[in-house]
Coordinates of C-alpha atoms and ligand atoms in Angstrom, one line a residue:
Chain A
M342 CA 0.0 0.0 0.0
K343 CA 1.3 3.5 -0.9
I344 CA 0.1 6.3 1.2
L345 CA 0.6 10.0 0.5
V346 CA 0.1 12.4 3.4
C347 CA -0.1 16.1 2.5
I348 CA 1.5 18.3 5.1
S349 CA 0.8 22.0 5.5
H350 CA 3.3 24.1 7.3
V351 CA 1.5 26.6 9.5
P352 CA 2.0 29.0 12.5
D353 CA 1.7 27.2 15.8
T354 CA -1.8 27.5 17.4
T355 CA -0.5 29.8 20.1
S356 CA 0.7 32.4 17.5
K357 CA -0.5 36.0 17.8
I358 CA -1.4 37.0 14.3
N359 CA 0.1 40.2 12.9
F360 CA 0.7 41.6 9.5
T361 CA 3.3 43.8 7.9
N362 CA 3.9 45.9 4.8
N363 CA 0.7 47.8 5.1
N364 CA -1.3 44.8 6.2
T365 CA -0.5 43.0 2.9
E366 CA 1.8 40.3 4.4
F367 CA 1.7 37.9 7.3
D368 CA 4.3 38.8 9.9
S369 CA 6.3 35.7 10.5
N370 CA 8.5 37.4 13.0
G371 CA 8.7 35.3 16.1
I372 CA 6.4 32.7 14.7
T373 CA 7.1 29.0 15.2
Y374 CA 5.8 26.8 12.4
V375 CA 4.4 23.3 13.0
I376 CA 2.8 20.5 11.1
N377 CA -0.9 21.6 10.6
P378 CA -2.7 20.0 13.6
Y379 CA -5.3 18.3 11.3
D380 CA -2.5 16.7 9.3
E381 CA -1.0 15.2 12.4
F382 CA -4.0 13.0 12.8
G383 CA -3.7 11.7 9.2
L384 CA 0.1 11.2 9.5
T385 CA -0.4 9.2 12.7
R386 CA -3.2 7.1 11.1
A387 CA -0.8 6.4 8.2
M388 CA 1.8 5.2 10.7
V389 CA -0.7 2.9 12.2
I390 CA -1.6 1.4 8.8
K391 CA 2.1 1.0 8.1
E392 CA 2.7 -0.9 11.3
T393 CA -0.3 -3.1 11.1
S394 CA -0.5 -4.0 7.5
G395 CA 2.6 -2.6 5.8
A396 CA 2.7 0.6 3.7
T397 CA 5.1 3.1 2.4
V398 CA 4.3 6.6 3.6
T399 CA 5.3 9.6 1.6
V400 CA 4.8 13.1 3.0
I401 CA 4.6 16.1 0.7
N402 CA 4.5 19.9 1.0
V403 CA 4.2 22.7 -1.5
G404 CA 6.4 25.4 -0.1
P405 CA 9.8 27.2 0.0
S406 CA 12.9 25.7 1.6
S407 CA 11.8 27.1 5.0
T408 CA 9.2 24.4 5.3
E409 CA 11.8 21.6 5.3
P410 CA 12.1 21.3 9.1
T411 CA 8.3 20.6 9.1
L412 CA 8.8 17.8 6.6
R413 CA 11.8 16.4 8.6
K414 CA 9.6 16.3 11.6
A415 CA 7.1 14.2 9.6
L416 CA 10.0 11.9 8.7
A417 CA 11.0 11.7 12.3
I418 CA 7.5 10.7 13.2
G419 CA 8.0 7.8 10.8
A420 CA 7.2 8.7 7.2
D421 CA 9.5 7.0 4.7
N422 CA 10.3 9.8 2.3
A423 CA 9.4 13.4 1.8
I424 CA 8.7 15.5 -1.3
R425 CA 8.8 19.3 -1.4
I426 CA 7.4 21.0 -4.4
N427 CA 9.4 24.3 -4.5
A428 CA 6.7 27.0 -4.8
E429 CA 5.0 29.6 -2.7
P430 CA 1.6 28.1 -1.8
T431 CA -0.4 31.2 -2.3
D432 CA -3.5 29.8 -4.0
A433 CA -5.5 26.6 -3.3
N434 CA -6.0 25.7 -7.0
Y435 CA -2.3 26.2 -7.7
V436 CA -1.3 24.0 -4.7
A437 CA -3.9 21.3 -5.7
R438 CA -2.6 21.3 -9.3
L439 CA 1.0 21.0 -8.3
L440 CA 0.2 18.1 -5.9
A441 CA -1.9 16.4 -8.6
N442 CA 0.9 16.7 -11.2
Y443 CA 3.1 14.8 -8.8
A444 CA 0.6 12.3 -7.5
K445 CA -0.9 11.3 -10.9
N446 CA 2.0 9.1 -11.8
E447 CA 2.6 7.6 -8.4
N448 CA -0.6 5.5 -8.0
F449 CA -1.1 6.2 -4.3
D450 CA -3.8 3.9 -2.8
L451 CA -4.7 6.4 -0.1
I452 CA -4.1 10.2 0.1
I453 CA -4.6 11.8 3.5
T454 CA -4.8 15.5 4.1
G455 CA -6.1 17.7 6.9
R456 CA -9.6 18.9 6.5
E457 CA -8.2 22.4 6.4
S458 CA -5.0 24.2 7.2
I459 CA -5.2 26.5 10.2
D460 CA -3.7 29.5 8.4
Y461 CA -6.2 30.2 5.6
N462 CA -8.8 27.5 6.6
G463 CA -9.7 27.2 3.0
G464 CA -10.5 23.5 3.0
A465 CA -10.1 23.7 -0.8
V466 CA -7.0 21.8 -1.7
P467 CA -8.1 18.3 -0.6
G468 CA -11.3 18.2 -2.7
M469 CA -9.6 19.9 -5.7
L470 CA -6.7 17.4 -5.6
A471 CA -9.1 14.4 -5.4
T472 CA -11.0 15.9 -8.4
Y473 CA -7.9 16.4 -10.5
L474 CA -6.9 12.8 -9.7
D475 CA -10.5 11.6 -10.3
I476 CA -10.7 9.7 -7.0
P477 CA -13.4 10.0 -4.3
F478 CA -13.1 12.7 -1.7
V479 CA -14.2 12.3 1.9
N480 CA -14.3 15.6 3.8
A481 CA -14.0 16.0 7.6
C482 CA -13.1 12.3 8.0
L483 CA -13.2 11.0 11.5
G484 CA -12.7 7.3 11.1
L485 CA -11.2 4.8 8.7
E486 CA -11.2 1.0 8.6
L487 CA -9.4 -0.8 5.8
N488 CA -10.1 -4.3 4.6
G489 CA -7.7 -4.9 1.7
N490 CA -8.8 -2.6 -1.0
Q491 CA -12.1 -1.7 0.8
A492 CA -12.4 1.3 3.0
T493 CA -15.1 2.1 5.5
V494 CA -14.9 5.7 6.4
I495 CA -16.8 8.0 8.8
R496 CA -17.3 11.7 8.0
E497 CA -18.7 14.5 10.1
I498 CA -22.1 15.9 9.0
D499 CA -23.9 18.8 10.6
G500 CA -25.0 17.4 13.9
G501 CA -23.8 13.8 13.3
K502 CA -21.8 11.3 11.4
E503 CA -22.2 9.3 8.2
T504 CA -20.5 6.0 7.4
L505 CA -19.5 5.4 3.8
E506 CA -17.9 2.5 1.9
G507 CA -15.9 2.4 -1.2
N508 CA -12.8 1.0 -2.8
L509 CA -9.3 2.6 -2.8
P510 CA -7.9 4.8 -4.1
M511 CA -9.5 7.7 -2.3
L512 CA -8.6 10.9 -0.6
L513 CA -9.5 11.6 3.0
A514 CA -9.5 15.1 4.5
G515 CA -9.0 14.2 8.2
Q516 CA -9.2 15.4 11.7
K517 CA -9.4 14.2 15.3
G518 CA -11.0 10.7 15.2
L519 CA -8.7 9.3 12.5
V520 CA -6.7 8.7 15.6
E521 CA -7.3 10.1 19.1
E522 CA -5.4 13.0 20.5
K523 CA -3.6 10.8 23.0
D524 CA -2.3 8.6 20.2
L525 CA -0.7 11.5 18.3
R526 CA 3.1 10.9 17.9
I527 CA 5.9 13.3 18.7
P528 CA 9.3 12.7 17.2
A529 CA 11.6 10.7 19.5
M530 CA 15.4 11.0 19.4
R531 CA 15.8 7.8 17.4
G532 CA 13.3 9.0 14.9
I533 CA 15.0 12.4 14.6
M534 CA 18.4 10.7 13.9
M535 CA 16.8 8.4 11.3
A536 CA 15.0 11.2 9.6
R537 CA 18.3 12.9 8.7
K538 CA 19.1 9.9 6.4
K539 CA 15.7 9.7 4.8
P540 CA 15.2 11.1 1.3
L541 CA 13.7 14.6 1.0
T542 CA 13.4 15.3 -2.7
V543 CA 12.8 18.7 -4.0
I544 CA 10.8 19.0 -7.2
E545 CA 10.5 22.3 -9.2
A546 CA 7.0 23.5 -9.6
G547 CA 5.6 23.3 -13.1
N548 CA 3.0 25.6 -14.5
A549 CA -0.4 25.8 -12.8
E550 CA -3.0 28.5 -12.6
K551 CA -3.4 30.8 -9.6
Q552 CA -7.0 31.9 -9.3
T553 CA -7.0 34.0 -6.1
S554 CA -4.7 36.4 -4.3
V555 CA -4.8 38.3 -1.0
I556 CA -5.0 42.0 -1.3
K557 CA -4.9 42.8 2.4
F558 CA -5.4 41.5 5.9
D559 CA -7.3 42.8 8.9
L560 CA -7.5 42.0 12.5
P561 CA -10.9 41.9 14.3
E562 CA -11.8 45.1 16.1
A563 CA -10.8 45.1 19.8
K564 CA -13.7 44.4 22.1
A565 CA -15.0 47.0 24.4
A566 CA -14.3 46.3 28.1
C567 CA -16.3 43.5 29.6
T568 CA -19.3 44.4 31.7
M569 CA -18.8 42.6 35.0
I570 CA -21.9 41.4 36.8
D571 CA -22.0 40.3 40.5
A572 CA -22.5 36.6 40.9
D573 CA -25.4 37.4 43.3
N574 CA -27.1 39.4 40.6
V575 CA -27.6 37.2 37.6
D576 CA -31.0 38.9 37.0
Q577 CA -28.9 41.8 35.7
L578 CA -27.2 39.6 33.2
V579 CA -30.6 38.4 31.9
Q580 CA -31.8 42.0 31.7
L581 CA -28.7 43.0 29.7
L582 CA -29.0 40.0 27.4
H583 CA -32.6 41.0 26.8
S584 CA -32.5 44.8 26.5
E585 CA -28.9 45.5 25.4
A586 CA -27.6 42.5 23.5
K587 CA -31.2 41.6 22.4
V588 CA -30.4 37.9 22.2
I589 CA -33.0 36.5 24.6
Chain B
M1452 CA -24.1 35.6 -15.8
A1453 CA -26.6 34.1 -13.4
V1454 CA -25.8 33.3 -9.8
L1455 CA -26.6 29.7 -8.9
V1456 CA -27.1 28.8 -5.3
Y1457 CA -27.2 25.3 -3.8
A1458 CA -30.3 25.1 -1.6
E1459 CA -29.2 22.3 0.7
S1460 CA -31.9 20.3 2.4
W1461 CA -31.7 17.9 5.3
N1462 CA -34.2 15.1 5.6
G1463 CA -36.2 16.7 2.9
S1464 CA -36.5 20.2 4.4
F1465 CA -34.3 23.3 3.9
K1466 CA -31.7 24.1 6.5
K1467 CA -31.5 27.5 8.1
A1468 CA -28.1 28.0 6.4
T1469 CA -29.9 27.5 3.1
F1470 CA -32.1 30.6 3.5
E1471 CA -28.9 32.5 4.3
A1472 CA -27.2 31.2 1.2
V1473 CA -30.2 32.1 -1.0
S1474 CA -30.3 35.6 0.6
Y1475 CA -26.7 36.0 -0.1
A1476 CA -27.0 34.9 -3.7
A1477 CA -30.0 37.1 -4.3
Q1478 CA -28.1 40.2 -3.1
L1479 CA -25.1 39.2 -5.1
A1480 CA -27.2 38.7 -8.2
N1481 CA -28.8 42.1 -7.6
K1482 CA -25.3 43.7 -7.3
I1483 CA -24.2 42.1 -10.5
G1484 CA -27.5 42.8 -12.3
T1485 CA -28.6 39.2 -12.9
D1486 CA -30.9 36.5 -11.6
A1487 CA -30.4 34.3 -8.5
I1488 CA -31.3 30.7 -9.4
A1489 CA -31.5 28.1 -6.7
I1490 CA -31.0 24.4 -7.1
T1491 CA -32.5 21.8 -4.9
I1492 CA -31.7 18.1 -4.8
A1493 CA -34.1 15.5 -3.3
H1494 CA -36.0 18.3 -1.6
Q1495 CA -39.5 17.2 -0.5
G1496 CA -41.2 20.4 0.5
D1497 CA -42.4 23.4 -1.5
A1498 CA -39.4 24.9 -3.3
N1499 CA -41.4 28.2 -3.8
E1500 CA -40.4 29.0 -0.2
L1501 CA -37.0 30.1 -1.7
G1502 CA -38.8 33.0 -3.3
N1503 CA -39.1 34.5 0.1
Y1504 CA -35.4 35.0 0.1
G1505 CA -35.0 36.3 -3.4
A1506 CA -34.6 33.2 -5.7
N1507 CA -36.0 34.2 -9.1
K1508 CA -36.0 30.6 -10.2
V1509 CA -35.6 27.2 -8.7
L1510 CA -34.2 24.1 -10.5
T1511 CA -35.4 21.0 -8.7
I1512 CA -33.7 17.6 -9.1
T1513 CA -35.5 14.6 -7.9
N1514 CA -33.7 11.6 -9.4
D1515 CA -33.9 8.4 -7.3
T1516 CA -30.2 8.0 -7.4
L1517 CA -29.7 11.3 -5.7
N1518 CA -31.9 10.7 -2.7
T1519 CA -28.9 10.3 -0.4
F1520 CA -26.3 13.0 -0.3
N1521 CA -23.2 12.0 -2.2
N1522 CA -20.6 14.7 -2.7
Q1523 CA -19.5 13.5 -6.1
S1524 CA -22.9 13.1 -7.6
Y1525 CA -24.3 16.3 -6.0
A1526 CA -21.3 18.3 -7.1
H1527 CA -21.6 17.0 -10.6
A1528 CA -25.3 17.7 -10.7
I1529 CA -24.7 21.3 -9.6
V1530 CA -22.0 21.7 -12.2
S1531 CA -24.4 20.4 -14.8
A1532 CA -27.0 22.9 -13.6
S1533 CA -24.5 25.7 -13.6
N1534 CA -23.8 25.0 -17.3
H1535 CA -27.5 24.8 -18.1
V1536 CA -28.2 28.3 -16.7
S1537 CA -24.8 29.7 -17.7
A1538 CA -24.0 30.6 -14.1
E1539 CA -20.8 32.5 -13.6
T1540 CA -21.0 32.3 -9.8
V1541 CA -22.0 29.4 -7.6
V1542 CA -22.9 30.1 -4.0
I1543 CA -22.7 27.4 -1.3
S1544 CA -23.1 27.5 2.5
N1545 CA -20.0 26.3 4.3
T1546 CA -21.8 23.5 6.0
N1547 CA -20.2 20.1 6.2
N1548 CA -21.9 19.0 3.0
G1549 CA -21.1 22.4 1.4
K1550 CA -17.4 21.9 2.2
A1551 CA -17.6 18.4 0.7
I1552 CA -18.9 19.6 -2.6
A1553 CA -17.5 23.2 -3.1
P1554 CA -14.0 22.2 -4.1
I1555 CA -15.2 19.5 -6.5
I1556 CA -17.5 22.0 -8.2
A1557 CA -14.7 24.6 -8.4
A1558 CA -12.2 22.1 -9.8
K1559 CA -14.7 20.7 -12.4
R1560 CA -15.7 24.2 -13.5
E1561 CA -12.2 25.5 -13.3
S1562 CA -13.6 28.3 -11.1
A1563 CA -11.9 30.2 -8.4
L1564 CA -13.0 29.0 -5.0
I1565 CA -13.3 31.4 -2.2
T1566 CA -14.4 29.8 1.1
N1567 CA -15.4 31.3 4.4
A1568 CA -16.7 34.5 2.8
I1569 CA -18.5 36.7 5.4
E1570 CA -19.7 39.5 3.2
L1571 CA -20.9 40.4 -0.3
P1572 CA -18.0 41.3 -2.6
S1573 CA -16.7 44.8 -1.7
T1574 CA -16.0 45.4 -5.4
L1575 CA -16.9 43.5 -8.5
S1576 CA -14.1 44.5 -10.7
P1577 CA -11.6 43.7 -9.6
F1578 CA -13.6 41.0 -7.7
T1579 CA -12.7 41.3 -4.0
I1580 CA -14.4 39.6 -1.1
K1581 CA -13.7 39.5 2.7
R1582 CA -13.2 36.1 4.3
K1583 CA -12.1 34.8 7.6
A1584 CA -8.5 33.6 7.9
F1585 CA -6.2 32.3 10.6
S1586 CA -9.0 30.5 12.4
S1587 CA -11.0 33.7 12.9
K1588 CA -8.0 35.5 14.4
A1589 CA -8.0 37.7 11.2
F1590 CA -9.7 38.5 8.0
A1591 CA -8.3 38.5 4.5
L1592 CA -9.5 40.4 1.5
F1593 CA -9.3 38.0 -1.4
S1594 CA -9.3 39.0 -5.0
S1595 CA -9.8 36.9 -8.1
D1596 CA -9.5 37.6 -11.9
S1597 CA -11.4 34.4 -12.8
N1598 CA -14.8 35.0 -14.4
E1599 CA -16.1 31.8 -12.9
K1600 CA -16.3 31.6 -9.1
V1601 CA -17.5 29.4 -6.4
I1602 CA -18.2 31.3 -3.1
S1603 CA -18.8 29.4 0.0
I1604 CA -20.1 31.5 2.9
T1605 CA -19.6 31.1 6.6
P1606 CA -22.9 30.2 8.3
N1607 CA -24.4 33.0 10.5
A1608 CA -22.2 35.7 9.1
F1609 CA -24.4 37.3 6.4
G1610 CA -27.7 36.5 8.0
I1611 CA -31.1 35.6 6.5
H1612 CA -32.8 38.5 4.6
E1613 CA -36.4 38.1 3.5
I1614 CA -37.3 39.7 0.2
Q1615 CA -40.3 38.5 -1.7
V1616 CA -39.9 37.7 -5.4
S1617 CA -41.9 35.6 -7.7
T1618 CA -40.3 32.3 -8.4
T1619 CA -40.6 29.8 -11.2
I1620 CA -39.9 26.2 -10.6
E1621 CA -38.2 24.1 -13.3
S1622 CA -37.4 20.5 -12.9
F1623 CA -33.9 19.6 -14.0
S1624 CA -32.5 16.1 -14.5
Y1625 CA -29.0 14.9 -14.0
N1626 CA -28.1 11.3 -14.7
T1627 CA -25.6 9.9 -12.2
T1628 CA -22.6 8.0 -13.5
D1629 CA -20.9 5.0 -12.0
S1630 CA -18.0 7.1 -11.0
D1631 CA -20.3 9.4 -9.1
Q1632 CA -21.3 6.6 -6.9
R1633 CA -17.9 5.2 -5.9
L1634 CA -18.6 5.9 -2.3
K1635 CA -21.8 4.6 -0.9
S1636 CA -23.5 5.8 2.2
V1637 CA -24.0 2.9 4.7
S1638 CA -25.6 4.7 7.6
V1639 CA -26.2 8.1 9.1
D1640 CA -26.1 8.8 12.8
S1641 CA -27.5 12.2 13.7
A1642 CA -28.8 13.6 16.8
T1643 CA -32.4 14.5 15.8
G1644 CA -34.0 17.6 17.3
K1645 CA -30.6 19.1 18.1
I1646 CA -29.5 22.3 16.6
P1647 CA -26.3 21.8 14.5
L1648 CA -23.5 23.8 16.1
P1649 CA -22.3 25.8 13.1
E1650 CA -25.9 27.1 12.4
A1651 CA -26.9 27.8 16.0
E1652 CA -27.7 31.4 17.0
L1653 CA -27.2 30.7 20.7
V1654 CA -24.5 28.4 22.1
V1655 CA -23.9 27.3 25.7
S1656 CA -20.4 25.9 26.1
A1657 CA -18.5 24.4 29.1
G1658 CA -15.0 23.5 29.9
R1659 CA -12.8 21.6 32.3
G1660 CA -14.0 23.8 35.1
L1661 CA -17.1 21.6 35.2
K1662 CA -15.0 18.8 36.7
G1663 CA -16.8 15.8 35.2
P1664 CA -19.3 14.7 32.6
E1665 CA -21.9 14.1 35.3
N1666 CA -22.2 17.9 35.8
W1667 CA -23.4 18.7 32.3
G1668 CA -27.1 18.4 33.3
M1669 CA -27.3 22.1 34.1
I1670 CA -25.5 23.1 30.8
E1671 CA -28.0 21.1 28.8
E1672 CA -30.9 22.5 30.9
L1673 CA -29.7 26.0 30.2
A1674 CA -29.2 25.3 26.5
D1675 CA -32.7 23.7 26.2
L1676 CA -34.2 26.7 28.0
L1677 CA -32.6 29.1 25.5
G1678 CA -33.0 26.9 22.4
A1679 CA -29.3 26.8 22.2
A1680 CA -26.8 24.3 21.0
T1681 CA -24.2 22.9 23.4
A1682 CA -20.4 23.0 22.8
C1683 CA -17.3 22.3 24.8
S1684 CA -13.6 23.0 25.0
K1685 CA -11.1 20.7 23.4
P1686 CA -9.8 18.9 26.6
V1687 CA -13.4 18.1 27.5
S1688 CA -13.9 16.2 24.2
D1689 CA -10.4 14.7 24.4
I1690 CA -11.0 13.1 27.7
G1691 CA -14.4 11.9 26.4
W1692 CA -16.7 13.9 28.7
R1693 CA -18.5 15.2 25.6
S1694 CA -18.6 14.1 22.0
H1695 CA -16.0 15.4 19.5
S1696 CA -18.8 17.0 17.6
E1697 CA -19.1 19.6 20.4
H1698 CA -15.4 20.7 20.3
V1699 CA -15.2 24.3 19.3
G1700 CA -12.0 26.3 18.7
Q1701 CA -9.1 26.6 16.3
T1702 CA -8.9 22.8 15.8
G1703 CA -12.6 22.2 16.2
I1704 CA -15.7 23.9 14.9
A1705 CA -15.6 27.6 14.3
I1706 CA -18.8 29.3 15.2
N1707 CA -20.3 32.8 15.1
P1708 CA -23.5 32.8 17.0
Q1709 CA -25.4 35.7 18.4
L1710 CA -24.7 34.5 21.9
Y1711 CA -21.9 32.3 23.3
I1712 CA -22.0 31.5 27.0
A1713 CA -18.7 30.0 28.2
V1714 CA -18.8 28.2 31.6
G1715 CA -15.6 27.1 33.3
I1716 CA -13.5 27.7 30.1
S1717 CA -10.2 29.6 30.6
G1718 CA -10.2 31.2 27.2
A1719 CA -6.9 29.9 25.7
I1720 CA -5.9 31.4 22.4
Q1721 CA -6.9 28.3 20.5
H1722 CA -10.3 28.3 22.1
L1723 CA -10.9 32.0 21.4
A1724 CA -9.9 31.5 17.8
G1725 CA -12.9 29.5 17.0
V1726 CA -15.5 31.5 19.1
N1727 CA -14.4 35.1 19.1
A1728 CA -16.6 35.9 16.1
S1729 CA -19.6 35.4 18.4
K1730 CA -21.6 38.7 18.6
N1731 CA -22.0 38.5 22.4
I1732 CA -19.9 36.5 24.8
V1733 CA -20.8 35.7 28.4
V1734 CA -18.1 34.2 30.6
I1735 CA -18.7 32.5 33.9
N1736 CA -15.5 31.6 35.7
T1737 CA -14.2 31.4 39.3
D1738 CA -10.9 33.0 38.3
P1739 CA -11.1 36.7 37.8
E1740 CA -7.8 36.5 35.9
A1741 CA -9.1 34.0 33.4
P1742 CA -8.0 35.3 29.9
F1743 CA -11.5 34.8 28.6
F1744 CA -12.8 37.9 30.4
K1745 CA -10.7 40.0 28.0
A1746 CA -12.6 38.6 25.1
A1747 CA -16.0 38.8 26.8
D1748 CA -18.9 41.2 26.7
Y1749 CA -20.4 40.2 30.0
G1750 CA -18.6 38.4 32.8
I1751 CA -19.5 36.8 36.1
V1752 CA -16.7 35.8 38.5
G1753 CA -18.2 32.9 40.3
D1754 CA -18.6 29.2 40.8
A1755 CA -20.5 27.6 37.9
F1756 CA -22.3 25.3 40.2
E1757 CA -23.9 28.3 41.9
V1758 CA -24.2 30.7 39.0
V1759 CA -25.6 28.5 36.3
P1760 CA -28.6 27.2 38.4
K1761 CA -29.3 30.8 39.4
L1762 CA -29.1 31.8 35.7
I1763 CA -31.6 29.1 34.8
E1764 CA -34.0 30.4 37.4
A1765 CA -33.6 34.0 36.3
I1766 CA -34.2 33.1 32.6
K1767 CA -37.3 31.1 33.6
T1768 CA -38.6 34.1 35.5
H1769 CA -37.8 36.3 32.5
K1770 CA -39.6 34.0 30.1
S1771 CA -42.7 33.9 32.2
N1772 CA -42.8 37.7 32.4
N1773 CA -42.3 38.3 28.7
Ligands
LIG1891 C1 -2.5 22.5 18.9 C2 -3.6 22.8 19.9 C3 -4.8 23.1 19.4 C4 -5.8 23.4 20.3 N1 -7.1 23.7 19.9 C5 -8.1 24.0 20.8 C6 -9.4 24.1 20.3 O1 -9.7 24.1 19.1 N2 -10.4 24.4 21.3 C7 -10.1 24.5 22.6 O2 -11.0 24.7 23.4 N3 -8.8 24.3 23.0 C8 -7.8 24.0 22.1 N4 -6.6 23.8 22.6 C9 -6.4 23.7 24.1 C10 -6.2 25.1 24.8 O3 -4.9 25.4 24.7 C11 -6.7 24.9 26.2 O4 -5.9 24.0 26.8 C12 -8.1 24.6 26.4 O5 -8.9 25.4 25.7 C13 -8.5 24.7 27.9 O6 -9.8 24.2 28.1 P1 -10.6 24.6 29.3 O7 -10.7 26.1 29.3 O8 -11.9 23.8 29.3 O9 -9.8 24.1 30.6 P2 -8.8 24.9 31.6 O10 -7.8 25.7 30.9 O11 -8.4 23.9 32.5 O12 -9.7 25.9 32.2 C14 -10.8 25.6 33.1 C15 -11.3 26.9 33.6 O13 -12.4 26.7 34.4 C16 -12.4 27.6 35.5 N5 -13.1 26.9 36.6 C17 -12.7 25.9 37.4 N6 -13.7 25.6 38.3 C18 -14.7 26.3 38.0 C19 -16.0 26.5 38.6 N7 -16.4 25.7 39.6 N8 -16.8 27.4 38.0 C20 -16.4 28.2 37.0 N9 -15.2 28.1 36.5 C21 -14.4 27.2 37.0 C22 -10.9 27.8 35.8 O14 -10.7 29.0 36.5 C23 -10.4 27.8 34.4 O15 -10.3 29.1 33.8 C24 -5.5 23.5 21.7 C25 -4.2 23.3 22.1 C26 -3.2 23.0 21.2 C27 -1.9 22.8 21.8

């Protein structure tokens, strides 16, 4: 079984978000980058498949050389090899096309991505990639059982879950549930040592269309000070929610 | 030119998010100077209802093979309808089903996909539109030169706007192909009668401060009383006190209800990311230094086990007086 795990390189969740250059660029000053949290669930799930039924796991990222530590981390967690497509990942269609150009000749049985990356939260690349490869796409995937070529998957729906069946290949855009939080892996010393020797191949980006760009960023307006209410006077809260906030 | 909007239904009726998407499409069409056309798939009720939100025309698909939602066949049916009405723009609500079809539609139509939109485009040429980014920690103004676009809108951001127009209904047929049906739905497990979190106007949420799953009775009671959905912080779902489907925040569901009541939640940056778009935030916490108070509109420093029961009583009294 050949598994491809797409890895997005994103600011750590504790990051304070700021912009520079007249609010046209993300300020990466002081930002620590990590594997996109949603991708970690997929990567760990791929490791479990590898250990239980055998698989080669390739991780891939579209990004400049500064994303390589993130790919090395995925190798340290246990992926077999890594691919970096050398390009700025500024548009979802562009990224999906570049990934598809690589994946179309590789015959992956399973492609796992995160359901979205926590920087732009577009949730666009997985479904586009699946479409360009003409394979089924499962969004917000929270469970996977494999039986040979047959997959039973669970996806999140509004207010519940749906179980689906189909044959590989397919693309799963995953999240917590593919594995549980406590099962997520962090690189151990031995993994980190081994990762140094694993192949990380850089591919130059071919041509692909960019369809969107960001003109500028904004931060939410600061909230006015909080109205504090005495714990013995919850009636006042109800009054305010009724007459001021007008929500009850 | 037309704007096509997918009017999602669930168990045969329209979702609340659908009326919002149709409202959005109608105002977008008006701005462009064209018609808003809705498409329903396997909808059982009266599609004329969409005229109340500005749909000039409704295409209805009722093939037997499309009775169950399938992202490939639904996306392909919508692409086929968009060609039929020469739509340049397709509008979808960013529900779970919406997210499962929007990228397929965009890729098939070679359209630009803009997800998480929260407003109408600020300008049409160049086409620019405001969307959420960085898990609601920021906004980004996106621009696209493509003529063809798929816009998926964040539920609860634009709102439902009633405007009465006369609607024509036209049945439309789409024949599913084998490749559409490569994934088959085996079962659906959904909490009936519960309000889906992303669509909820009011949300009552609780965190680790509640000490154990046995203490959620008062949270559910408060939510029921208000007609609110329930949510929780990430550790609460990780330890299994509540289901994952209630986890809100940067790595859970992002919400923007009218009211978010946070009980025993500290207000970590990752939690705030997913909920700070809520229009009104009430925080109940024993710790006056809890970071959540900085993001709140109304705060009570106090023990949840005392404050929440009092709040329930106060709301009951309020309801009986109003
Ligand atoms: C990669 C990553 C992603 C994350 N994503 C998310 C996310 O999406 N969503 C999320 O929620 N978290 C997320 N977190 C976790 C986040 O950092 C916090 O740990 C979490 O939000 C804390 O949950 P809590 O507020 O319920 O618990 P705590 O931080 O333990 O806070 C409990 C609060 O309850 C109060 N309290 C205690 N007793 C009472 C009482 N009797 N009455 C009233 N108040 C009381 C305390 O004063 C305290 O403020 C993420 C973390 C990481 C590292």
